PDB file of C-alpha atoms in Angstrom:
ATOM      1  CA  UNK A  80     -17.100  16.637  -0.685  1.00  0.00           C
ATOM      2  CA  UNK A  81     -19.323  15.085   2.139  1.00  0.00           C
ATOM      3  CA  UNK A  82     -18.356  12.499   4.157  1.00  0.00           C
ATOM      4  CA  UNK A  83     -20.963  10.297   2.658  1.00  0.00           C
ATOM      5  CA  UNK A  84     -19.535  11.234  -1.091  1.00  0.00           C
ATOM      6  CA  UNK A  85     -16.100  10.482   0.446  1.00  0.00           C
ATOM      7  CA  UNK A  86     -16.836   7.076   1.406  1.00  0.00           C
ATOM      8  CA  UNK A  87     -18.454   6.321  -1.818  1.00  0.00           C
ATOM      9  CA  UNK A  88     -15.567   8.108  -3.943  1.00  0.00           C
ATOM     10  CA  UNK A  89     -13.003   6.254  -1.743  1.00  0.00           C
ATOM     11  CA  UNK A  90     -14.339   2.810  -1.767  1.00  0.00           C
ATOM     12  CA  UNK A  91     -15.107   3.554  -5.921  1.00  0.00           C
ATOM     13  CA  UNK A  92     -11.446   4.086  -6.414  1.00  0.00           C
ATOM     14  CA  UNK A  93     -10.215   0.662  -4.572  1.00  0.00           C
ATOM     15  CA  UNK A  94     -12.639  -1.402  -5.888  1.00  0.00           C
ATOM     16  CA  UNK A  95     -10.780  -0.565  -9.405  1.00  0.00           C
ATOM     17  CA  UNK A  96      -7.532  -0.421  -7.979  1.00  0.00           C
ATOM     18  CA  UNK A  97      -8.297  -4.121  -6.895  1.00  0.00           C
ATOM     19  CA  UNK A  98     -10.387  -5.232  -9.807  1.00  0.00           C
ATOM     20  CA  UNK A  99      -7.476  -4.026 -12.256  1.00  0.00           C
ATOM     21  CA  UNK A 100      -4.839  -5.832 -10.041  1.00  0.00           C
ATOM     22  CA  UNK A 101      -3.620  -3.385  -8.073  1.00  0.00           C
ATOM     23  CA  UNK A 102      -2.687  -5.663  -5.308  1.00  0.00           C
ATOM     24  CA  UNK A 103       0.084  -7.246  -7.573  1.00  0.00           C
ATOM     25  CA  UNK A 104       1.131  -4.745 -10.250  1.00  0.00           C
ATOM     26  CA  UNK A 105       1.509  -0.860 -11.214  1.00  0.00           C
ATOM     27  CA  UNK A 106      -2.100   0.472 -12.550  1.00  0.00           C
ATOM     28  CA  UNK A 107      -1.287   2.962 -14.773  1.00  0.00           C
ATOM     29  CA  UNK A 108      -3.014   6.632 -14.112  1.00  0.00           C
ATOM     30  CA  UNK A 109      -4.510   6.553 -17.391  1.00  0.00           C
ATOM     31  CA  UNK A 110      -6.544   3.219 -16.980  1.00  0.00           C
ATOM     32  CA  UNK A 111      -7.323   3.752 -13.321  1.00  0.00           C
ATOM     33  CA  UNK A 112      -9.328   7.057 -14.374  1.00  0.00           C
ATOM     34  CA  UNK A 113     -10.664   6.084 -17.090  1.00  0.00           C
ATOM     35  CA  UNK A 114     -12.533   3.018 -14.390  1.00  0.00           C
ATOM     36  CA  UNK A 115     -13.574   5.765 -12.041  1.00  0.00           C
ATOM     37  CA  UNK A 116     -14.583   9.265 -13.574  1.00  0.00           C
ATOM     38  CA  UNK A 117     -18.204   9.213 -14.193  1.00  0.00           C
ATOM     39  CA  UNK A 118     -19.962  11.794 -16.540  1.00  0.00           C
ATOM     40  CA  UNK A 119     -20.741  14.481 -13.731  1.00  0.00           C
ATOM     41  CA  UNK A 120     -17.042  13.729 -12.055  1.00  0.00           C
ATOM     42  CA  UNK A 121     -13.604  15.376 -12.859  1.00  0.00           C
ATOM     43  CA  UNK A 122      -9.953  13.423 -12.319  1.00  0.00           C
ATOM     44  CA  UNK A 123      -9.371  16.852 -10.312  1.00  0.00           C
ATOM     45  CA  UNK A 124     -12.448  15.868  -8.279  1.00  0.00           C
ATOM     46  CA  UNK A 125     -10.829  12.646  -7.358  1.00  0.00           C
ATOM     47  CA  UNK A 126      -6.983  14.122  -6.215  1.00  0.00           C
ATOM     48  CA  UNK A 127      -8.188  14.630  -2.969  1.00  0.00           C
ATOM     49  CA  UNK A 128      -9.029  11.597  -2.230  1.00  0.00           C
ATOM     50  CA  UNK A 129      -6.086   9.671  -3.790  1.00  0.00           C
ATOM     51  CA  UNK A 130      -4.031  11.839  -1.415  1.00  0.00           C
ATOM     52  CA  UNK A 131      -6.008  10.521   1.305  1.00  0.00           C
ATOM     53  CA  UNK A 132      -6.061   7.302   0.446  1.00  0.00           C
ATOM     54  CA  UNK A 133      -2.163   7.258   0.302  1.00  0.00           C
ATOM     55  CA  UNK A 134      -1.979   9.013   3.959  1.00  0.00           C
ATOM     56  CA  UNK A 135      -3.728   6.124   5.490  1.00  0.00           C
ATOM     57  CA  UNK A 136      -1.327   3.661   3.515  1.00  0.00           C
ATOM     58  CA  UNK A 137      -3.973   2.386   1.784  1.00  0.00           C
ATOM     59  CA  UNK A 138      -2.253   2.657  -1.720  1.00  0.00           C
ATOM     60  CA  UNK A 139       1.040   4.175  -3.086  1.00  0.00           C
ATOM     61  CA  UNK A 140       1.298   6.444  -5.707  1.00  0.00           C
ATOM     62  CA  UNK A 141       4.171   7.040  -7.901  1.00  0.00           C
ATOM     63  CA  UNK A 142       4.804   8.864 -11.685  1.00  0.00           C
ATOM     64  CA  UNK A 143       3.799   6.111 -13.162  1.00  0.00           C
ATOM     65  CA  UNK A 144       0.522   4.883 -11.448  1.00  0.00           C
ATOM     66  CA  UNK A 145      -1.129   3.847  -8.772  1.00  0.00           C
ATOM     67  CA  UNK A 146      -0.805   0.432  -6.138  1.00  0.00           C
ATOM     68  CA  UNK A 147      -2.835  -0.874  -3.555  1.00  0.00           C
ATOM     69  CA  UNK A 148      -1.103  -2.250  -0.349  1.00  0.00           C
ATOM     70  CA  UNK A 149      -1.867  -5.134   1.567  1.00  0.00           C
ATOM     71  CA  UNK A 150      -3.272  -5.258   3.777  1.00  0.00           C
ATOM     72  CA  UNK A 151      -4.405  -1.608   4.437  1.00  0.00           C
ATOM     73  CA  UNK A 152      -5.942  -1.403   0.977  1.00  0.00           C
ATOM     74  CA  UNK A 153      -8.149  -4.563   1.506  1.00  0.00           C
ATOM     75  CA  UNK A 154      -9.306  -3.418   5.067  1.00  0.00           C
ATOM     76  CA  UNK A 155     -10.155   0.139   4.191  1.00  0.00           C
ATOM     77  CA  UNK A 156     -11.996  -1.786   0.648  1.00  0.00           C
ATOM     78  CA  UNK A 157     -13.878  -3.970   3.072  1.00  0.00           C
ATOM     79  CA  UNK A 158     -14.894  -1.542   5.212  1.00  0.00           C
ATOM     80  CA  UNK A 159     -16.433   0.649   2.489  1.00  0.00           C
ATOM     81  CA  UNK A 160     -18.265  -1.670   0.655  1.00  0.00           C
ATOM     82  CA  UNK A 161     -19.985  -2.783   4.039  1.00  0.00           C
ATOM     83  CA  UNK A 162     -20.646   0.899   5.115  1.00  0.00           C
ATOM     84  CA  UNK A 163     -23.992   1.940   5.070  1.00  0.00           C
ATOM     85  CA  UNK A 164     -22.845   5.618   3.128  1.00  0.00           C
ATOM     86  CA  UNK A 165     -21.821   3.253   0.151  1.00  0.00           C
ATOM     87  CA  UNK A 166     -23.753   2.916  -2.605  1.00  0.00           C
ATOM     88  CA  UNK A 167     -23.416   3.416  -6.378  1.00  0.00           C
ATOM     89  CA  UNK A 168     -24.254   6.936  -7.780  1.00  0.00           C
ATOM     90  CA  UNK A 169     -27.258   7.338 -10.450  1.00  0.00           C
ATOM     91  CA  UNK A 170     -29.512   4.462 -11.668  1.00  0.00           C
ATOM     92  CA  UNK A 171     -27.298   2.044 -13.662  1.00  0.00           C
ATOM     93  CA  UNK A 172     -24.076   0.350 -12.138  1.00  0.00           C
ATOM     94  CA  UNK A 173     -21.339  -0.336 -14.713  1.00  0.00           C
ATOM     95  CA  UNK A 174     -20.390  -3.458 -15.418  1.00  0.00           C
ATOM     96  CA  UNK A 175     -16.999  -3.193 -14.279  1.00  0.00           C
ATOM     97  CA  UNK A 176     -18.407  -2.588 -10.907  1.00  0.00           C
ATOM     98  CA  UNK A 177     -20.871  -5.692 -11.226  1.00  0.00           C
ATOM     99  CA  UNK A 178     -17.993  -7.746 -12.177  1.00  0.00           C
ATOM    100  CA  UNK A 179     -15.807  -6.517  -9.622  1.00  0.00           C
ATOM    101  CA  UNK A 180     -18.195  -6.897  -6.646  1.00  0.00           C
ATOM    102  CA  UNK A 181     -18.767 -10.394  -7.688  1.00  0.00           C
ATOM    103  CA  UNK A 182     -15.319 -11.201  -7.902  1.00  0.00           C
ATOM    104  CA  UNK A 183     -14.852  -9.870  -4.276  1.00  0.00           C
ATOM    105  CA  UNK A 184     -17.258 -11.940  -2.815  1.00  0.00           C
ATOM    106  CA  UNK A 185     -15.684 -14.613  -4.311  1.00  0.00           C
ATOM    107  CA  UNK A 186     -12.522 -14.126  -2.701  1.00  0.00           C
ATOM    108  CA  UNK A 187     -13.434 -12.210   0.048  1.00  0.00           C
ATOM    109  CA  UNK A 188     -12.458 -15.458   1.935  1.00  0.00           C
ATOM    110  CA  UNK A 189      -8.923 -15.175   0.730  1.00  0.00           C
ATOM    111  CA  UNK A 190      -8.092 -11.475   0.500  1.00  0.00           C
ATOM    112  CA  UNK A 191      -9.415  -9.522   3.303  1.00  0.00           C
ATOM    113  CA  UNK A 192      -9.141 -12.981   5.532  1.00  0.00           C
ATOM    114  CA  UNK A 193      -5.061 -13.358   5.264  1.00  0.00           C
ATOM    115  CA  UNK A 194      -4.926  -9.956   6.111  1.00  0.00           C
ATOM    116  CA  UNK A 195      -6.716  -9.681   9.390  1.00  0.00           C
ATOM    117  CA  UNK A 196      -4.815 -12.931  10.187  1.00  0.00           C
ATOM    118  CA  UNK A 197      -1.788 -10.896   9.275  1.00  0.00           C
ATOM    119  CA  UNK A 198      -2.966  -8.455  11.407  1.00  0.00           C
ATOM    120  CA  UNK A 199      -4.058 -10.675  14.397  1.00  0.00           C
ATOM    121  CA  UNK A 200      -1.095 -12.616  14.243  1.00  0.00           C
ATOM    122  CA  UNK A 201      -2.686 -15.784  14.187  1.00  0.00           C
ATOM    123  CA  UNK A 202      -0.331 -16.804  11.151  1.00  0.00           C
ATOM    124  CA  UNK A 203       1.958 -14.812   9.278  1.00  0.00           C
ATOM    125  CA  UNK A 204       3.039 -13.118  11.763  1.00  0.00           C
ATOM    126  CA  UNK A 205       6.994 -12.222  11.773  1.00  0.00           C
ATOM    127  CA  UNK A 206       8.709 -13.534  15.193  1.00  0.00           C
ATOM    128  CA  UNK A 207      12.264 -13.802  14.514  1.00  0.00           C
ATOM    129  CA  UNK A 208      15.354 -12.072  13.410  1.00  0.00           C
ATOM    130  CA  UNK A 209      15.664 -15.157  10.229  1.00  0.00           C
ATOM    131  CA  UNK A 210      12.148 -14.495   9.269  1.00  0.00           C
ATOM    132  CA  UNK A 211      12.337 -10.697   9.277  1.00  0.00           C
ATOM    133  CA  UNK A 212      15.412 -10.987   6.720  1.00  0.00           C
ATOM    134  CA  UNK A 213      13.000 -13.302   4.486  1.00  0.00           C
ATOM    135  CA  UNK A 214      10.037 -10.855   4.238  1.00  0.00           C
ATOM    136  CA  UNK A 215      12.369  -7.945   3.908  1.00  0.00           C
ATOM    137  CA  UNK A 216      14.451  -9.090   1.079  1.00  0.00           C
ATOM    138  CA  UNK A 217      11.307 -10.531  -0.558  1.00  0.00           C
ATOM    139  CA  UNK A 218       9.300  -7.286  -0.231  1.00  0.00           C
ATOM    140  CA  UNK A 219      12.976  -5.235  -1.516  1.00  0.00           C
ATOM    141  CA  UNK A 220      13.246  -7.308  -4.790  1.00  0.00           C
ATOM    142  CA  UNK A 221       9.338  -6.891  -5.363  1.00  0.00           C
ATOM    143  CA  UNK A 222       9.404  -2.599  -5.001  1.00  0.00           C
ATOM    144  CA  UNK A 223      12.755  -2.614  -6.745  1.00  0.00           C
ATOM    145  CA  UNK A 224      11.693  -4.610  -9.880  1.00  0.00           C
ATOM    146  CA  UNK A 225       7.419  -2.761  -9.678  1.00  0.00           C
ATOM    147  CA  UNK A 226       8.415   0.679  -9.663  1.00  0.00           C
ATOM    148  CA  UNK A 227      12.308   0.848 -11.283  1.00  0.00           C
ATOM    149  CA  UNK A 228      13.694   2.437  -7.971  1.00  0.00           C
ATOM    150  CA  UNK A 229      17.033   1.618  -9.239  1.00  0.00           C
ATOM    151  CA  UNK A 230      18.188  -0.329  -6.011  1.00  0.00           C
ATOM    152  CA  UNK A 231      17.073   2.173  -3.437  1.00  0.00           C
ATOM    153  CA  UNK A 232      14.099   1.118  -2.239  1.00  0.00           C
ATOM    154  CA  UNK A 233      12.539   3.405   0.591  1.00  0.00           C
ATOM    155  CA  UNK A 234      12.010   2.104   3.962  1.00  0.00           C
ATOM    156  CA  UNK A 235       8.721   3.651   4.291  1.00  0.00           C
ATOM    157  CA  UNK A 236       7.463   1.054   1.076  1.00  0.00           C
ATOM    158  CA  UNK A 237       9.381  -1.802   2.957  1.00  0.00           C
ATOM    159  CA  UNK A 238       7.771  -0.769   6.296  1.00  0.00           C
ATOM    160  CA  UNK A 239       4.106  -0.619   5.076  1.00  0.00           C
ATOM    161  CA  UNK A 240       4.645  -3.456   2.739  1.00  0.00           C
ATOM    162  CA  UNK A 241       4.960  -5.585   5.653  1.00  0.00           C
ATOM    163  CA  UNK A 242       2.653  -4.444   8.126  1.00  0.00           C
ATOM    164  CA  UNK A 243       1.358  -5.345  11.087  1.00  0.00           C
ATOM    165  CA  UNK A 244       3.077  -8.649  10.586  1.00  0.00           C
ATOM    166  CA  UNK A 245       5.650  -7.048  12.897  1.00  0.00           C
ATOM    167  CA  UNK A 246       6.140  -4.553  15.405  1.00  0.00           C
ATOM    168  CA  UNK A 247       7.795  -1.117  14.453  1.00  0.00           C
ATOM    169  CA  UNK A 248      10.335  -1.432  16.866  1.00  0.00           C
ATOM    170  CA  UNK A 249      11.059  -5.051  15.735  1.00  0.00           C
ATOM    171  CA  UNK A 250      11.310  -3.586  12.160  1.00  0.00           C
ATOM    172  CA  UNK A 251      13.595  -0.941  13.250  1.00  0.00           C
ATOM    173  CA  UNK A 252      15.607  -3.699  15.340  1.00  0.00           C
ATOM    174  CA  UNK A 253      15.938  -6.094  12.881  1.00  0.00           C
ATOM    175  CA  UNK A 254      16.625  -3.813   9.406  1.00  0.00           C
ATOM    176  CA  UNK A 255      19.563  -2.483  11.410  1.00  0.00           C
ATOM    177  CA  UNK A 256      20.298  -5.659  12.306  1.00  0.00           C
ATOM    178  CA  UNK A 257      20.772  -6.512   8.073  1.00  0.00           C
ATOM    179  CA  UNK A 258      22.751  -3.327   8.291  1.00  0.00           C
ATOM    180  CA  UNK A 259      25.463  -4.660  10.560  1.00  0.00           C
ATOM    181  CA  UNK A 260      25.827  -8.458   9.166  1.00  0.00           C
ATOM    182  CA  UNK A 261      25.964  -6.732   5.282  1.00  0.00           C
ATOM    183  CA  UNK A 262      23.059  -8.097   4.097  1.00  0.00           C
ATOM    184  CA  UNK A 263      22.103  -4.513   3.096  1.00  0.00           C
ATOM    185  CA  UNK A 264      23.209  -0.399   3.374  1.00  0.00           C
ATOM    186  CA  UNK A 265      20.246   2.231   5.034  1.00  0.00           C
ATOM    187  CA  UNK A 266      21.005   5.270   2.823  1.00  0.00           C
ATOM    188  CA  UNK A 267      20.312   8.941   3.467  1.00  0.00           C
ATOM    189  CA  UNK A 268      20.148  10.662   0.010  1.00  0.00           C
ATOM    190  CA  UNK A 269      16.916  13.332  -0.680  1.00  0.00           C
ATOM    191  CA  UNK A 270      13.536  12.263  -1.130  1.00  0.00           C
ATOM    192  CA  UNK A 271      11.769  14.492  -3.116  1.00  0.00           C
ATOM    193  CA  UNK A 272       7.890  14.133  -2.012  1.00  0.00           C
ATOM    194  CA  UNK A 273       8.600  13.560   1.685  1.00  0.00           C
ATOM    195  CA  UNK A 274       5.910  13.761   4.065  1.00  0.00           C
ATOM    196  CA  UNK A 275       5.514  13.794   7.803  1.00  0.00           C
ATOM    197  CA  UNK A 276       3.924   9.873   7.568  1.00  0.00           C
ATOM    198  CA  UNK A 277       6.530   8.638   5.304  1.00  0.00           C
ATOM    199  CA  UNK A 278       9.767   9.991   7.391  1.00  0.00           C
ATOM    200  CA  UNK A 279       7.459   8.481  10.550  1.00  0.00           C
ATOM    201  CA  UNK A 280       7.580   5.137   8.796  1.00  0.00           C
ATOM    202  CA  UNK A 281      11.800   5.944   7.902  1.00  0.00           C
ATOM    203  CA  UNK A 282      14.683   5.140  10.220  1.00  0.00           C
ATOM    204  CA  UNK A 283      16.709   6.984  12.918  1.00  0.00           C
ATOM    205  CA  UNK A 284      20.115   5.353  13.265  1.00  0.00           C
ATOM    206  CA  UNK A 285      21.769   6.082  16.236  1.00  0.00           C
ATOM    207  CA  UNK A 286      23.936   8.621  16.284  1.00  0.00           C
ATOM    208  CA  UNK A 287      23.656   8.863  12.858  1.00  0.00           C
ATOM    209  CA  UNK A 288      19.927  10.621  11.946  1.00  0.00           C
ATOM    210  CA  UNK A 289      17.287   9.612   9.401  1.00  0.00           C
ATOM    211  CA  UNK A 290      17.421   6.887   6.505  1.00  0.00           C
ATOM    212  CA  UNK A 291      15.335   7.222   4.110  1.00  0.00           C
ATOM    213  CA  UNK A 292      16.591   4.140   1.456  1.00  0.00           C
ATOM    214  CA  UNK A 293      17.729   0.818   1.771  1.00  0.00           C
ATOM    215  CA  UNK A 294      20.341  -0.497  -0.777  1.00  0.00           C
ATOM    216  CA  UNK A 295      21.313  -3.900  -1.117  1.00  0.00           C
ATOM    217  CA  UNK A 296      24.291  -4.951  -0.795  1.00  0.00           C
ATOM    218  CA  UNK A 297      25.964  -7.512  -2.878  1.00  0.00           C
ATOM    219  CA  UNK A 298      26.687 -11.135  -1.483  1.00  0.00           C
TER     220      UNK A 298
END
């Protein structure tokens, strides 16, 4: 696949993700491909770039579906849809697409504009211990209650959930800091579909190697 195709395929699958409500829910595999897949297009076409979409943190994929995370998702959506390889294939656009592109300039305003504030750290930025907790434990019951992780959320999900609303050494700082006042347990255990990125975007405790989980405790 050429670049150009890539940007087009790439930008095609988050403008679904989005339009289907990606940004606040599970979209089901199913759904999502039936959006996408045109008439001269495989799903096997498309793994490729799902895989690279999840690499730059862009979405998260999981058994059941498909997710797209703010604020990556939105900034690599943006970027696409104002790059000049983008454009829709053959002579009709769907309607989905119409739809969705008009619903994005309607909001573009909101969406993609909190997240380069995020980003900036104009506003929402994270600058204490207190607030740190907040987000955390916010973001936690969110992934738990999404995607049925049974109370063992992984860090990497908690860590890209939040951003550039923090530093990662603040991150690292401060979820160790919930470790050692109880608010929550960093867990070891085996994760089955590790990658280089996602134990990256884990936790080294000192003297005590990688943690992969979080696990909250109970007040």
């Amino acid at each position: 696949m050429t670049t150009k195709n890539t940007i087009q395929s790439k930008t095609r699958v988050l403008l679904a993700l989005w339009d289907l409500g990606g940004i606040k829910q599970q979209v089901s595999k199913g759904l999502l491909t039936k959006r996408i897949v045109s008439k001269t297009k495989k799903v096997a076409d498309y793994q490729g770039i799902f895989e690279e979409l999840q690499k730059q943190g862009a979405i998260a994929i999981s058994k059941k579906g498909y997710s797209l995370i703010s604020p990556k998702g939105l900034e690599v959506l943006g970027e696409g849809l104002r790059s000049d390889g983008f454009k829709f294939e053959g002579t009709i656009v769907g309607t989905w697409a119409a739809n969705a592109l008009v619903k994005w300039i309607s909001q573009i305003n909101v969406g993609v504009a909190s997240a380069d504030v995020a980003v900036n750290g104009k506003t929402g930025a994270i600058a204490s211990y207190d607030e740190f907790k907040s987000a955390a434990l916010e973001v936690y019951d969110k992934l738990n209650y999404e995607y049925n992780f049974n109370n063992l959320v992984p860090i990497y999900r908690i860590r890209r959930e939040i951003g550039d609303r923090v530093s990662r050494t603040e991150f690292s700082k401060w979820l160790l800091e919930m470790q050692e006042k109880d608010v929550l347990q960093l867990m070891a255990g085996e994760m089955r579909d590790i990658t280089p990125d996602k134990r990256d975007d884990s936790i080294t405790v000192p003297g005590g190697g990688l943690r992969y989980y979080t696990k909250l405790l109970n007040s």
